[in-house]
PDB file of C-alpha atoms in Angstrom:
ATOM      1  CA  MET A   1    -104.799 160.562 -48.069  1.00 59.00           C
ATOM      2  CA  GLY A   2    -106.732 159.979 -44.822  1.00 65.00           C
ATOM      3  CA  LYS A   3    -106.161 157.346 -42.164  1.00 76.00           C
ATOM      4  CA  ARG A   4    -109.006 155.203 -43.441  1.00 81.00           C
ATOM      5  CA  GLU A   5    -107.679 155.204 -47.009  1.00 85.00           C
ATOM      6  CA  ILE A   6    -104.176 154.313 -45.834  1.00 83.00           C
ATOM      7  CA  ALA A   7    -105.566 151.472 -43.710  1.00 84.00           C
ATOM      8  CA  GLU A   8    -107.593 150.189 -46.653  1.00 86.00           C
ATOM      9  CA  ASP A   9    -104.566 150.332 -48.952  1.00 88.00           C
ATOM     10  CA  LEU A  10    -102.334 148.531 -46.439  1.00 87.00           C
ATOM     11  CA  THR A  11    -105.008 145.887 -45.814  1.00 89.00           C
ATOM     12  CA  GLN A  12    -105.409 145.320 -49.536  1.00 90.00           C
ATOM     13  CA  GLU A  13    -101.649 145.053 -50.024  1.00 89.00           C
ATOM     14  CA  THR A  14    -101.441 142.599 -47.104  1.00 89.00           C
ATOM     15  CA  PHE A  15    -104.026 140.307 -48.663  1.00 89.00           C
ATOM     16  CA  LEU A  16    -102.448 140.586 -52.112  1.00 89.00           C
ATOM     17  CA  ARG A  17     -99.114 139.513 -50.658  1.00 88.00           C
ATOM     18  CA  LEU A  18    -100.894 136.756 -48.718  1.00 88.00           C
ATOM     19  CA  VAL A  19    -102.429 135.374 -51.917  1.00 88.00           C
ATOM     20  CA  LYS A  20     -99.108 135.611 -53.776  1.00 88.00           C
ATOM     21  CA  GLY A  21     -97.175 133.996 -50.918  1.00 84.00           C
ATOM     22  CA  ILE A  22     -99.646 131.354 -49.742  1.00 86.00           C
ATOM     23  CA  ALA A  23     -97.527 128.635 -51.376  1.00 84.00           C
ATOM     24  CA  THR A  24     -94.675 129.466 -48.991  1.00 81.00           C
ATOM     25  CA  TYR A  25     -96.836 128.983 -45.878  1.00 80.00           C
ATOM     26  CA  LYS A  26     -95.750 126.029 -43.769  1.00 80.00           C
ATOM     27  CA  PRO A  27     -98.411 124.933 -41.259  1.00 80.00           C
ATOM     28  CA  ILE A  28     -95.991 124.650 -38.335  1.00 79.00           C
ATOM     29  CA  GLY A  29     -97.195 127.816 -36.648  1.00 76.00           C
ATOM     30  CA  LYS A  30    -100.399 129.749 -36.392  1.00 81.00           C
ATOM     31  CA  PHE A  31    -101.786 131.008 -39.676  1.00 85.00           C
ATOM     32  CA  SER A  32    -102.569 134.321 -37.968  1.00 84.00           C
ATOM     33  CA  ASN A  33     -98.846 134.789 -37.275  1.00 82.00           C
ATOM     34  CA  PHE A  34     -98.138 134.267 -40.978  1.00 83.00           C
ATOM     35  CA  VAL A  35    -100.693 136.964 -41.832  1.00 86.00           C
ATOM     36  CA  PHE A  36     -99.368 139.299 -39.099  1.00 85.00           C
ATOM     37  CA  THR A  37     -95.841 138.876 -40.448  1.00 83.00           C
ATOM     38  CA  ILE A  38     -97.011 139.924 -43.892  1.00 86.00           C
ATOM     39  CA  ALA A  39     -98.953 142.850 -42.390  1.00 86.00           C
ATOM     40  CA  VAL A  40     -95.936 144.027 -40.368  1.00 84.00           C
ATOM     41  CA  ASN A  41     -93.769 143.892 -43.489  1.00 83.00           C
ATOM     42  CA  VAL A  42     -96.363 145.813 -45.539  1.00 85.00           C
ATOM     43  CA  CYS A  43     -96.631 148.473 -42.825  1.00 82.00           C
ATOM     44  CA  ASN A  44     -92.862 148.704 -42.411  1.00 77.00           C
ATOM     45  CA  ASP A  45     -92.489 149.141 -46.183  1.00 78.00           C
ATOM     46  CA  HIS A  46     -95.138 151.870 -46.198  1.00 79.00           C
ATOM     47  CA  TYR A  47     -93.688 153.749 -43.229  1.00 71.00           C
ATOM     48  CA  ARG A  48     -90.156 153.567 -44.571  1.00 70.00           C
ATOM     49  CA  LYS A  49     -91.399 155.539 -47.564  1.00 70.00           C
ATOM     50  CA  SER A  50     -93.062 158.159 -45.375  1.00 58.00           C
ATOM     51  CA  THR A  51     -92.463 159.315 -41.827  1.00 47.00           C
ATOM     52  CA  PRO A  52     -95.782 158.979 -40.004  1.00 40.00           C
ATOM     53  CA  SER A  53     -96.407 159.961 -36.457  1.00 46.00           C
ATOM     54  CA  PHE A  54     -97.430 157.296 -33.957  1.00 47.00           C
ATOM     55  CA  ASP A  55    -100.336 159.620 -33.139  1.00 45.00           C
ATOM     56  CA  ASP A  56    -102.020 158.522 -36.375  1.00 49.00           C
ATOM     57  CA  SER A  57    -102.121 154.838 -35.492  1.00 50.00           C
ATOM     58  CA  ILE A  58    -104.319 154.896 -32.364  1.00 51.00           C
ATOM     59  CA  ASP A  59    -107.600 156.715 -31.981  1.00 54.00           C
ATOM     60  CA  VAL A  60    -107.279 158.578 -28.691  1.00 52.00           C
ATOM     61  CA  ASP A  61    -110.993 159.346 -28.535  1.00 53.00           C
ATOM     62  CA  SER A  62    -111.985 155.683 -28.761  1.00 53.00           C
ATOM     63  CA  LEU A  63    -109.569 154.729 -25.970  1.00 50.00           C
ATOM     64  CA  ALA A  64    -110.983 157.397 -23.674  1.00 49.00           C
ATOM     65  CA  SER A  65    -114.661 157.103 -24.670  1.00 51.00           C
ATOM     66  CA  ASN A  66    -115.655 154.453 -22.126  1.00 50.00           C
ATOM     67  CA  ASN A  67    -114.983 156.656 -19.089  1.00 48.00           C
ATOM     68  CA  SER A  68    -116.889 159.382 -17.275  1.00 56.00           C
ATOM     69  CA  THR A  69    -116.352 162.914 -18.577  1.00 59.00           C
ATOM     70  CA  ASN A  70    -113.701 164.009 -16.041  1.00 61.00           C
ATOM     71  CA  HIS A  71    -111.956 160.690 -16.150  1.00 65.00           C
ATOM     72  CA  ALA A  72    -112.147 160.708 -19.970  1.00 62.00           C
ATOM     73  CA  VAL A  73    -110.285 164.018 -20.156  1.00 65.00           C
ATOM     74  CA  GLU A  74    -107.574 162.743 -17.819  1.00 67.00           C
ATOM     75  CA  SER A  75    -107.415 159.427 -19.662  1.00 69.00           C
ATOM     76  CA  ARG A  76    -107.143 161.204 -23.011  1.00 71.00           C
ATOM     77  CA  GLU A  77    -104.262 163.323 -21.731  1.00 76.00           C
ATOM     78  CA  ASN A  78    -102.497 160.231 -20.383  1.00 75.00           C
ATOM     79  CA  VAL A  79    -102.923 158.403 -23.687  1.00 74.00           C
ATOM     80  CA  ILE A  80    -101.522 161.374 -25.611  1.00 77.00           C
ATOM     81  CA  VAL A  81     -98.484 161.527 -23.313  1.00 80.00           C
ATOM     82  CA  LEU A  82     -97.979 157.751 -23.606  1.00 79.00           C
ATOM     83  CA  LYS A  83     -98.331 157.837 -27.395  1.00 79.00           C
ATOM     84  CA  ASP A  84     -95.782 160.619 -27.620  1.00 80.00           C
ATOM     85  CA  ALA A  85     -93.354 158.688 -25.411  1.00 84.00           C
ATOM     86  CA  ILE A  86     -93.764 155.474 -27.422  1.00 83.00           C
ATOM     87  CA  ASP A  87     -93.217 157.463 -30.624  1.00 82.00           C
ATOM     88  CA  HIS A  88     -89.749 158.364 -29.320  1.00 87.00           C
ATOM     89  CA  LEU A  89     -88.697 154.730 -28.835  1.00 89.00           C
ATOM     90  CA  PRO A  90     -86.431 153.067 -31.409  1.00 89.00           C
ATOM     91  CA  ASP A  91     -88.461 151.291 -34.116  1.00 86.00           C
ATOM     92  CA  MET A  92     -87.666 147.758 -32.912  1.00 88.00           C
ATOM     93  CA  GLN A  93     -88.787 148.540 -29.365  1.00 90.00           C
ATOM     94  CA  LYS A  94     -91.835 150.452 -30.579  1.00 87.00           C
ATOM     95  CA  GLU A  95     -92.902 147.535 -32.788  1.00 86.00           C
ATOM     96  CA  VAL A  96     -92.606 145.022 -29.947  1.00 89.00           C
ATOM     97  CA  MET A  97     -94.422 147.312 -27.497  1.00 86.00           C
ATOM     98  CA  LEU A  98     -97.312 147.843 -29.905  1.00 82.00           C
ATOM     99  CA  LEU A  99     -97.703 144.141 -30.660  1.00 84.00           C
ATOM    100  CA  ARG A 100     -97.531 143.209 -26.971  1.00 86.00           C
ATOM    101  CA  PHE A 101     -99.654 145.874 -25.339  1.00 81.00           C
ATOM    102  CA  PHE A 102    -101.942 147.196 -28.070  1.00 78.00           C
ATOM    103  CA  HIS A 103    -102.525 143.901 -29.891  1.00 79.00           C
ATOM    104  CA  ASP A 104    -102.195 141.724 -26.774  1.00 81.00           C
ATOM    105  CA  MET A 105     -99.882 139.252 -28.488  1.00 84.00           C
ATOM    106  CA  LYS A 106     -97.771 136.628 -26.750  1.00 90.00           C
ATOM    107  CA  ILE A 107     -93.980 136.887 -26.687  1.00 92.00           C
ATOM    108  CA  LYS A 108     -93.476 133.787 -28.850  1.00 91.00           C
ATOM    109  CA  ASP A 109     -95.901 135.136 -31.471  1.00 88.00           C
ATOM    110  CA  ILE A 110     -94.119 138.494 -31.487  1.00 90.00           C
ATOM    111  CA  ALA A 111     -90.807 136.680 -31.925  1.00 91.00           C
ATOM    112  CA  GLN A 112     -92.166 134.833 -34.928  1.00 87.00           C
ATOM    113  CA  ILE A 113     -93.699 137.948 -36.490  1.00 85.00           C
ATOM    114  CA  THR A 114     -90.605 140.111 -35.999  1.00 87.00           C
ATOM    115  CA  ASN A 115     -88.242 137.286 -36.921  1.00 87.00           C
ATOM    116  CA  ALA A 116     -86.401 137.667 -33.617  1.00 91.00           C
ATOM    117  CA  SER A 117     -85.611 135.248 -30.814  1.00 94.00           C
ATOM    118  CA  ILE A 118     -87.744 135.140 -27.671  1.00 94.00           C
ATOM    119  CA  PRO A 119     -84.893 136.546 -25.519  1.00 95.00           C
ATOM    120  CA  THR A 120     -84.483 139.402 -28.022  1.00 95.00           C
ATOM    121  CA  VAL A 121     -88.192 140.236 -27.835  1.00 94.00           C
ATOM    122  CA  LYS A 122     -88.076 140.163 -24.034  1.00 95.00           C
ATOM    123  CA  SER A 123     -85.015 142.407 -24.081  1.00 95.00           C
ATOM    124  CA  ARG A 124     -86.694 144.893 -26.423  1.00 93.00           C
ATOM    125  CA  LEU A 125     -89.771 144.954 -24.190  1.00 93.00           C
ATOM    126  CA  ASN A 126     -87.703 145.516 -21.056  1.00 94.00           C
ATOM    127  CA  GLN A 127     -85.597 148.213 -22.708  1.00 94.00           C
ATOM    128  CA  GLY A 128     -88.717 149.918 -24.078  1.00 92.00           C
ATOM    129  CA  LEU A 129     -90.445 149.858 -20.692  1.00 91.00           C
ATOM    130  CA  SER A 130     -87.307 151.165 -19.000  1.00 92.00           C
ATOM    131  CA  LYS A 131     -87.060 154.047 -21.473  1.00 91.00           C
ATOM    132  CA  LEU A 132     -90.758 154.838 -21.026  1.00 89.00           C
ATOM    133  CA  ARG A 133     -90.293 154.936 -17.240  1.00 89.00           C
ATOM    134  CA  LYS A 134     -87.452 157.416 -17.641  1.00 90.00           C
ATOM    135  CA  MET A 135     -89.343 159.551 -20.171  1.00 87.00           C
ATOM    136  CA  LEU A 136     -92.507 159.618 -18.083  1.00 86.00           C
ATOM    137  CA  GLY A 137     -90.791 159.739 -14.698  1.00 83.00           C
ATOM    138  CA  SER A 138     -92.889 156.878 -13.393  1.00 68.00           C
ATOM    139  CA  ASP A 139     -92.307 153.497 -11.810  1.00 57.00           C
ATOM    140  CA  ASP A 140     -95.925 152.514 -12.483  1.00 55.00           C
ATOM    141  CA  ILE A 141     -95.299 151.363 -16.055  1.00 57.00           C
TER     142      ILE A 141
END
């Protein structure tokens, strides 16, 4: 099964669970956070059943496509190295890092989606960044 088919299946499952669980939604937070929570749970369920590589979740070519040719090659290599490093983080840190930096979510929204406190999310981010610095040998992260 290809990436597109998996994405379609997970999207469909997310919306099925959304329809089934809409009665439990309480309008105290953003509706998008409710949907993201369902999506995170669907993805976690799927990836518990299989062991995917983080490399499958981000299209390296699309991240590097907006640069000049030489810069694109360097950028692509950097993205591959970063993806590999993130793949080696513990799941909780990886999840928080992806939501924060690849989905540009706010800390409080991540806390709600992951069902963790704001200090816990901040701690996971800091620990993840610290581990990435060590893995990549860089203080620029």
